[in-house]
N, CA, C and O atoms as a DFTB+ gen file, in Angstrom:
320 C
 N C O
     1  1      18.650       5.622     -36.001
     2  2      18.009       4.320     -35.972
     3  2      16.857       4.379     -34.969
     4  3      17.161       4.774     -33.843
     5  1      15.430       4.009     -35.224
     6  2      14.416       4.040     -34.407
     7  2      14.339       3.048     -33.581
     8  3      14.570       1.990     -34.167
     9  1      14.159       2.944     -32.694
    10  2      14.026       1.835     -31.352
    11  2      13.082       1.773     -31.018
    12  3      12.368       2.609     -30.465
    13  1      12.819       0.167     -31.465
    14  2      11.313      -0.605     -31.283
    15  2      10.527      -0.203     -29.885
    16  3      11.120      -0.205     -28.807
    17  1       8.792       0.224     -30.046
    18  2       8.586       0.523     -28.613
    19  2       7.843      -0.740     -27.865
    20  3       7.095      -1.480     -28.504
    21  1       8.081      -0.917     -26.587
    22  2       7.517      -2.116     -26.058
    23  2       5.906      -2.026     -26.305
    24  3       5.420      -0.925     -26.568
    25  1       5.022      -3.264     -26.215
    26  2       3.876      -3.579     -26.294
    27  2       3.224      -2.381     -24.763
    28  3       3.926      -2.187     -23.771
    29  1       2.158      -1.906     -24.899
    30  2       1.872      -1.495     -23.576
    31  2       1.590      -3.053     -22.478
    32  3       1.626      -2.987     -21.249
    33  1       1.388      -4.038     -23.066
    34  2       1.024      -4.959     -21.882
    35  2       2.377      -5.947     -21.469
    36  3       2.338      -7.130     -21.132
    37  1       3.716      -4.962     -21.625
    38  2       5.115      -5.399     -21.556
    39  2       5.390      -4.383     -20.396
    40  3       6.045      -4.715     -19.409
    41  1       5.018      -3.501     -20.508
    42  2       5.268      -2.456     -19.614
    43  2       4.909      -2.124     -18.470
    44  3       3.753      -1.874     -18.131
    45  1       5.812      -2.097     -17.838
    46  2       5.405      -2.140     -15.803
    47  2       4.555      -3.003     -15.184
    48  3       3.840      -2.580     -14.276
    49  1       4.510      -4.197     -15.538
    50  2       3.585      -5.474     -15.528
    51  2       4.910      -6.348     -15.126
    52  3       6.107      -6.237     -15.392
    53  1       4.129      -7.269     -14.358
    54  2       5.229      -8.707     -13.922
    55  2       4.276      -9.985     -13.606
    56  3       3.074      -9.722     -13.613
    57  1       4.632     -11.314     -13.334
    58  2       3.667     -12.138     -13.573
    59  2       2.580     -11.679     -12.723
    60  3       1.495     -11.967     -13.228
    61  1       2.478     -11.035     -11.550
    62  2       1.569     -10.711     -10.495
    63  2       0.321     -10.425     -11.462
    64  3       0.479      -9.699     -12.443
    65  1      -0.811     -10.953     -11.198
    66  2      -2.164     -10.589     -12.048
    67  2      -3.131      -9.233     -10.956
    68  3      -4.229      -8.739     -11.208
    69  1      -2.060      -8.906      -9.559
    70  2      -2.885      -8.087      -9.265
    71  2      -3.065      -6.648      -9.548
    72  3      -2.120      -6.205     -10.202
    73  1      -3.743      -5.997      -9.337
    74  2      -3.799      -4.622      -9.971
    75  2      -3.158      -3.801      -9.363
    76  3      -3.192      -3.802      -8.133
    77  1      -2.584      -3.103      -9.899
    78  2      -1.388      -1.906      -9.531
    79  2      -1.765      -0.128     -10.243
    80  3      -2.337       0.426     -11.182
    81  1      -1.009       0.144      -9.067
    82  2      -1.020       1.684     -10.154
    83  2       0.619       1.897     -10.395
    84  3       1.545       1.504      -9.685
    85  1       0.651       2.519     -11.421
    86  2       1.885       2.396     -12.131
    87  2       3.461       2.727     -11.139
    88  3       4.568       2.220     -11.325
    89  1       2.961       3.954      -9.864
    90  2       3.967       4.437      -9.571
    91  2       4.191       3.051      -7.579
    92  3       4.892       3.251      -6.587
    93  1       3.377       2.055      -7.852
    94  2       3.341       1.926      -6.770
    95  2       4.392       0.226      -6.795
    96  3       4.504      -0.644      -7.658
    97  1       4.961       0.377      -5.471
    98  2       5.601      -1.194      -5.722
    99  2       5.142      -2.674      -5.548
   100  3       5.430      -3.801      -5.951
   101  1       3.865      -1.747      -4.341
   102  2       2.914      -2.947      -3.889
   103  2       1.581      -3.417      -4.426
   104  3       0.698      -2.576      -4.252
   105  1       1.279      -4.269      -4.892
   106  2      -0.201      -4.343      -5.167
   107  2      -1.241      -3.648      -4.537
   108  3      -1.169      -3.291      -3.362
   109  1      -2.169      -3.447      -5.233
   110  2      -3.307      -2.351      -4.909
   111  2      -3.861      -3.912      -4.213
   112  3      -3.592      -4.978      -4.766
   113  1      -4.674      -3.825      -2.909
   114  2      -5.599      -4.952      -2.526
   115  2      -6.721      -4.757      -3.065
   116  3      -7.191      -3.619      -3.083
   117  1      -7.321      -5.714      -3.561
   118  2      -8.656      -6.017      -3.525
   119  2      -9.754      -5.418      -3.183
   120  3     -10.530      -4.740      -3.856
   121  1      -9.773      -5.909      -1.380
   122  2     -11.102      -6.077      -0.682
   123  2     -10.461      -4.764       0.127
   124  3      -9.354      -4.240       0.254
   125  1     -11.786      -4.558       0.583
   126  2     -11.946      -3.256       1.436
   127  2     -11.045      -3.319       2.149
   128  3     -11.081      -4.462       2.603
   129  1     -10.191      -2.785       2.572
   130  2      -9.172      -2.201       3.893
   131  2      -9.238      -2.283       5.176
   132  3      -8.599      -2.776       6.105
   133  1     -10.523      -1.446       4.927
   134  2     -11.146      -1.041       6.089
   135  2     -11.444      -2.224       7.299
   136  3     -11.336      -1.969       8.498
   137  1     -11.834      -3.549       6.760
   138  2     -11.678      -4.205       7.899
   139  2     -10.764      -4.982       8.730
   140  3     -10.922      -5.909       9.525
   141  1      -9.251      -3.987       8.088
   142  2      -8.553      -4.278       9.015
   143  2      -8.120      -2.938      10.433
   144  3      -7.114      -2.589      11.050
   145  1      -9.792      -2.517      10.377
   146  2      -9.148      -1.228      11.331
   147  2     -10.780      -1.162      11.750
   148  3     -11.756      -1.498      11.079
   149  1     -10.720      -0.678      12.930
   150  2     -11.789      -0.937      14.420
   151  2     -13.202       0.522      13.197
   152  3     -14.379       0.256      12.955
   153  1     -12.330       2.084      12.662
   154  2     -13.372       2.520      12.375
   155  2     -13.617       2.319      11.265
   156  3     -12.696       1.911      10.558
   157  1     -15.148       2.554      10.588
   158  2     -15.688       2.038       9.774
   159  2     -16.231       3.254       8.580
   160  3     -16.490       2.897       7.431
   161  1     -16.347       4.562       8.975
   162  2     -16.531       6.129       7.976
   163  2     -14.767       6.231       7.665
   164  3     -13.753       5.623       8.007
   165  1     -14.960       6.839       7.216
   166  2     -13.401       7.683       6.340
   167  2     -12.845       8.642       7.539
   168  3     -11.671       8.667       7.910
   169  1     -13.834       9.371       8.035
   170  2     -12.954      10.331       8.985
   171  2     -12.605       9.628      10.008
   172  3     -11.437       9.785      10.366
   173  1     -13.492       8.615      10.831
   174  2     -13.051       7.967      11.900
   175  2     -11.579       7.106      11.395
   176  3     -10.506       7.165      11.995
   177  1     -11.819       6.417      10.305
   178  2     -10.696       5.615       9.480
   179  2      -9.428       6.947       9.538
   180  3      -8.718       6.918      10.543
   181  1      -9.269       7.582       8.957
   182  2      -8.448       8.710       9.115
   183  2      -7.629       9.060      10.386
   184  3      -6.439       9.039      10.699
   185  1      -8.707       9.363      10.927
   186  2      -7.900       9.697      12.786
   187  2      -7.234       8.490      13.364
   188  3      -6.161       8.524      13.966
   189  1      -8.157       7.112      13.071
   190  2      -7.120       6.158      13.473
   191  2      -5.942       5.923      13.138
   192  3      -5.078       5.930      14.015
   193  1      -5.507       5.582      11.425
   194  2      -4.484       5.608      10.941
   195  2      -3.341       6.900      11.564
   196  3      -2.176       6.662      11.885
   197  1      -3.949       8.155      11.626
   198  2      -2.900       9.233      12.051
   199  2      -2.593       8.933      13.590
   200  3      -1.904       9.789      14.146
   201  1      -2.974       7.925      14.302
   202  2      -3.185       8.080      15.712
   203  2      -2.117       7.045      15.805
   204  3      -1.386       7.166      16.788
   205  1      -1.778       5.701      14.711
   206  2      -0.973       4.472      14.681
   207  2       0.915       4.781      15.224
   208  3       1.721       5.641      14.870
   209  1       1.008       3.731      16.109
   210  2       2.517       4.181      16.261
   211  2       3.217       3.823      15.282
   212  3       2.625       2.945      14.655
   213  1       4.465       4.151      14.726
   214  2       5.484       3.240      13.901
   215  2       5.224       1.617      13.580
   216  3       4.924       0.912      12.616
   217  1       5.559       1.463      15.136
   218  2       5.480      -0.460      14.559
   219  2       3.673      -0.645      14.401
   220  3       3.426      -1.563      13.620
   221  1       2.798      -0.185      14.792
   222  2       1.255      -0.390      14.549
   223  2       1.258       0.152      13.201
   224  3       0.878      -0.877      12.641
   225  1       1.366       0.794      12.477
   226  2       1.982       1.495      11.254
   227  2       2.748      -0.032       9.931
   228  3       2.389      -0.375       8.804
   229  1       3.515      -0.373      10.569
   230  2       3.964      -1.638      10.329
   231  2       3.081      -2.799       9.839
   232  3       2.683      -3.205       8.747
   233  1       2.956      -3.136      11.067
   234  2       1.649      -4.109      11.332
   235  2       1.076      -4.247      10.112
   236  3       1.368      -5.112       9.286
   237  1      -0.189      -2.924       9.936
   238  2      -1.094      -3.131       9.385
   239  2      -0.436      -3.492       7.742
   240  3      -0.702      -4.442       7.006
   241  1       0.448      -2.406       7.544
   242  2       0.927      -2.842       5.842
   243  2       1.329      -3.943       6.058
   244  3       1.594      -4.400       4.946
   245  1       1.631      -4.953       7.083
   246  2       2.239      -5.952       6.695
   247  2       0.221      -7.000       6.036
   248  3      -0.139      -7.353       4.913
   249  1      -0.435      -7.097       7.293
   250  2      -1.752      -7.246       7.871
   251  2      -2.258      -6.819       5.658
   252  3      -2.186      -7.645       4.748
   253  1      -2.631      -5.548       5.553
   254  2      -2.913      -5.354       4.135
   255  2      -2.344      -5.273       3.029
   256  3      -2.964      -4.765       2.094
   257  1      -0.831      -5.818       2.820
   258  2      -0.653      -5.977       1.172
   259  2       0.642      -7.321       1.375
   260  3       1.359      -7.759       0.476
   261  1       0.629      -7.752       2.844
   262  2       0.933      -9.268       2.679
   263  2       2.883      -9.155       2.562
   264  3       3.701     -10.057       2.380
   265  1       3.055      -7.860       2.730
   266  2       4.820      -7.899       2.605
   267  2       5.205      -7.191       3.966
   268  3       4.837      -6.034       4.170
   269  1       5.843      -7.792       4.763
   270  2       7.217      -6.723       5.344
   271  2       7.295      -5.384       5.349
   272  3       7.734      -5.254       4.207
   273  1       7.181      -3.999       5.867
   274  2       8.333      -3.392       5.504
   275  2       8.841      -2.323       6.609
   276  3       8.341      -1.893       7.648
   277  1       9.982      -2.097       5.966
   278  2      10.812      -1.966       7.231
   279  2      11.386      -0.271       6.782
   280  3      12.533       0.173       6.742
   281  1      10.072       0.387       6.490
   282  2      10.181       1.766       6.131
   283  2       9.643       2.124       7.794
   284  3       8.804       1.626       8.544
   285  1      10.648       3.291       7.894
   286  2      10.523       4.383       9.059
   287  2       9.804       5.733       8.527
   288  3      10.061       6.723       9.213
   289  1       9.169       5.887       7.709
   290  2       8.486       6.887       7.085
   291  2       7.096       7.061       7.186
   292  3       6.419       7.039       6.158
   293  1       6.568       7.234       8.307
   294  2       5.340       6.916       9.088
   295  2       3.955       7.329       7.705
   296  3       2.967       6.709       7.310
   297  1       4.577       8.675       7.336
   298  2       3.917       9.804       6.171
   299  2       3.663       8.254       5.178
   300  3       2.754       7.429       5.278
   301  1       4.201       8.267       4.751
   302  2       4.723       7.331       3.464
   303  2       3.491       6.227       3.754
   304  3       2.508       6.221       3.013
   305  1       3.616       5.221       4.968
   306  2       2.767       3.931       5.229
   307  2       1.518       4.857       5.435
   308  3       0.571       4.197       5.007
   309  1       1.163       5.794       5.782
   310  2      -0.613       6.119       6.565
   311  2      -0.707       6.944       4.864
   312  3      -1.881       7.252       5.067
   313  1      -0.536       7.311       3.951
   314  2      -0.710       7.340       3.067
   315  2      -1.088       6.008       1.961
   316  3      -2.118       5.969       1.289
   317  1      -0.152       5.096       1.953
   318  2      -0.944       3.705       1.719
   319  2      -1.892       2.954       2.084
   320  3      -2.086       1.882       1.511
């Protein structure tokens, strides 16, 4: 018996209208990032993020995608 396939616009979608990439839980933001952090090039942006403690680490994901979280996986947040 073949099993109906969902619509693609059924799939990994929820009412949220913001844009996502498929493997991610949080909304992709919008607006630039960047001005939630003092440097303003990519490499300076870079060294800061790697320089962030845990809870500054925190902070900011809370600061750029508006949720909580209470991941200890420093790798994980300076990658987002």
């Amino acid at each position: 018996m073949a099993h109906a396939q969902p619509a693609a616009s059924e799939v990994g979608h929820s009412d949220d209208t913001s844009p996502r990439h498929h493997l991610l839980k949080h909304p992709i933001p919008e607006a630039d990032v960047s001005m939630y952090f003092d440097a303003r090039d990519p490499k300076s942006l870079a060294k800061e993020i790697n320089s962030l403690t845990q809870r500054d680490l925190q902070a900011r994901f809370k600061l750029v995608f508006g949720k909580t979280t209470y991941s200890n996986n420093n790798v994980w947040m300076r990658r987002k």
